[in-house]
Amino acid sequence: MDLQLSKHLIGKTSLILINRAISNNGGGLGNENNRAQQDKILKMGSKNISAIFRVFVKPYHQAFICAILLIWLKSAFTLFGQASKILYGQRIVDASETNEPHSPDPRASDPTIAFLTPDLNKLIRSWEESAISAEDAKSAVWEIVRGKSFLEHKPSHGIVFVKTHKTASSTVTSMLHSLATSHDLIAPLTTKTTPFDPRNAGGQEELFHLPTTVPEAQSAPYDVWSNHVKFHESLLSEAVPSSGGKYVSIVRDPASRLRSACKYYECCPATTDTSWALFIIQKGKDKDWSKGHCAFDQTSRDIFGPTLDEATRAAVETRVDRGDLFLMVSERMVESSLALWNFYDLHPLDVAFISQKVTIDRFTGESTLMNGSEEKKPRVVEVAEEKVREWNPYDTSLHELANHALSKRMKAIFPEKTIRERAVRELELLNDIIWQVCLPELKEKTPELNDWCREKKMDNVAWNECHLDMMNFQRLNQAAIRGRRQRL
């Protein structure tokens, strides 16, 4: 039953019973002969509530009214708890705070399982053996996604993702968007295409007052941050205070990042890898690279700000070694996703991703794929890449640090090499299943999963526009309903 309706019915029932009890003792509250009794009741404080019961209410009514009051108090405390969680950004809870704890680690009972839950392990095994169709797999995924154990599996900390340019950060953003909507987490919505900068005047005010995916929470604190932003400590302390001082970002080999940026932002000739390489070798040193997203050491500036020096480098290494900063590596996305799963204690489905570049209509879910092909690099490209790494000392150092830290983290999570390899294989199979069941050709099969699939496939801009449109539509619909009621 709806909580508001329950409160209304409980309140009405309480008043009726009290009125009847007093009537049985000589008249109702509206009776002229009993106005003195009525005034006496209204003036009596909480200290005299027992006196009211003794004087006016029969013993068998006393017990019933007490039960009703207890039910009402429980509802009030429930509402208060929900409001306080929204107000103070504490919607993220540990497993111990949920009605049902996270599923026990399946590896404890089955050493052949690397990181999957039992239901996903069963699905993966069937998929690996070609014993299940894509249609049946979609139905199985839907049963897991709609289940209590998945819905209540919230991250251990609030998530701050410092998005970087041309590093496959959109793939991570899609993961976090799906995570937020699947588990009812507060994530800000924005159409802003340039990075937020809390260091500028008014920057923090802008950052902390954004609409969110949860209608009741229309400002910080948030549970998840995944938009472009110039890193600032206020992200951890005020925007997402439940982060516990932890945050995550992603890096890429500076040579491949610059080549991708040249193609996307058209800041240098890059119609082919060879033409890009020849430009780098012949004219790259003389070009002004200081502006735009093709700037040298751009990833380091995205994560740590404009000042890059040895003190900054040392501070970064300290954060990584301490475990406060986790750097994903785009060339090792599957391993990085497994480490992300461990870093925030996520459900395996939350780190499954669709790796292809997807352009998606935010309403229909129709997608257009842009698949790349892996080819052996010509020698001229390798020479150009080495030059770019030399010109980007901080990004090159950061990339090396991230690779070393990721390898160390993976060994800590999966000490045995065979289990580590199995974990990678499991996530690759899970990614393949998600890709197959979310194909447009299957949208008529188990259509209930289509919204979840759409969340997995949308990039940052499309996702924000979609949820802002839905929020505005709900507001218009509610306004129209209020207008009709007023006219009636």
XYZ file of C-alpha atoms in Angstrom, residues 13 21 34 39 122 148 151 186-187 217 222 233 253 262 296 308 374 408 434 483:
20
model
C -8.763 5.251 12.094
C -14.096 5.401 22.996
C -18.422 17.075 26.958
C -10.599 21.041 26.102
C 25.717 -20.383 -14.602
C 16.773 -7.856 -5.036
C 19.230 -3.788 -6.984
C 22.243 10.411 -7.049
C 24.131 11.502 -10.185
C 17.817 15.581 -4.569
C 25.963 13.328 -5.030
C 39.572 18.633 -3.375
C 49.394 5.961 -24.002
C 44.139 14.857 -33.905
C 50.986 18.012 -24.493
C 52.822 20.131 -13.468
C 43.616 -3.809 -35.481
C 50.051 -4.875 -8.721
C 25.620 -7.890 -22.883
C -4.067 22.083 -13.456
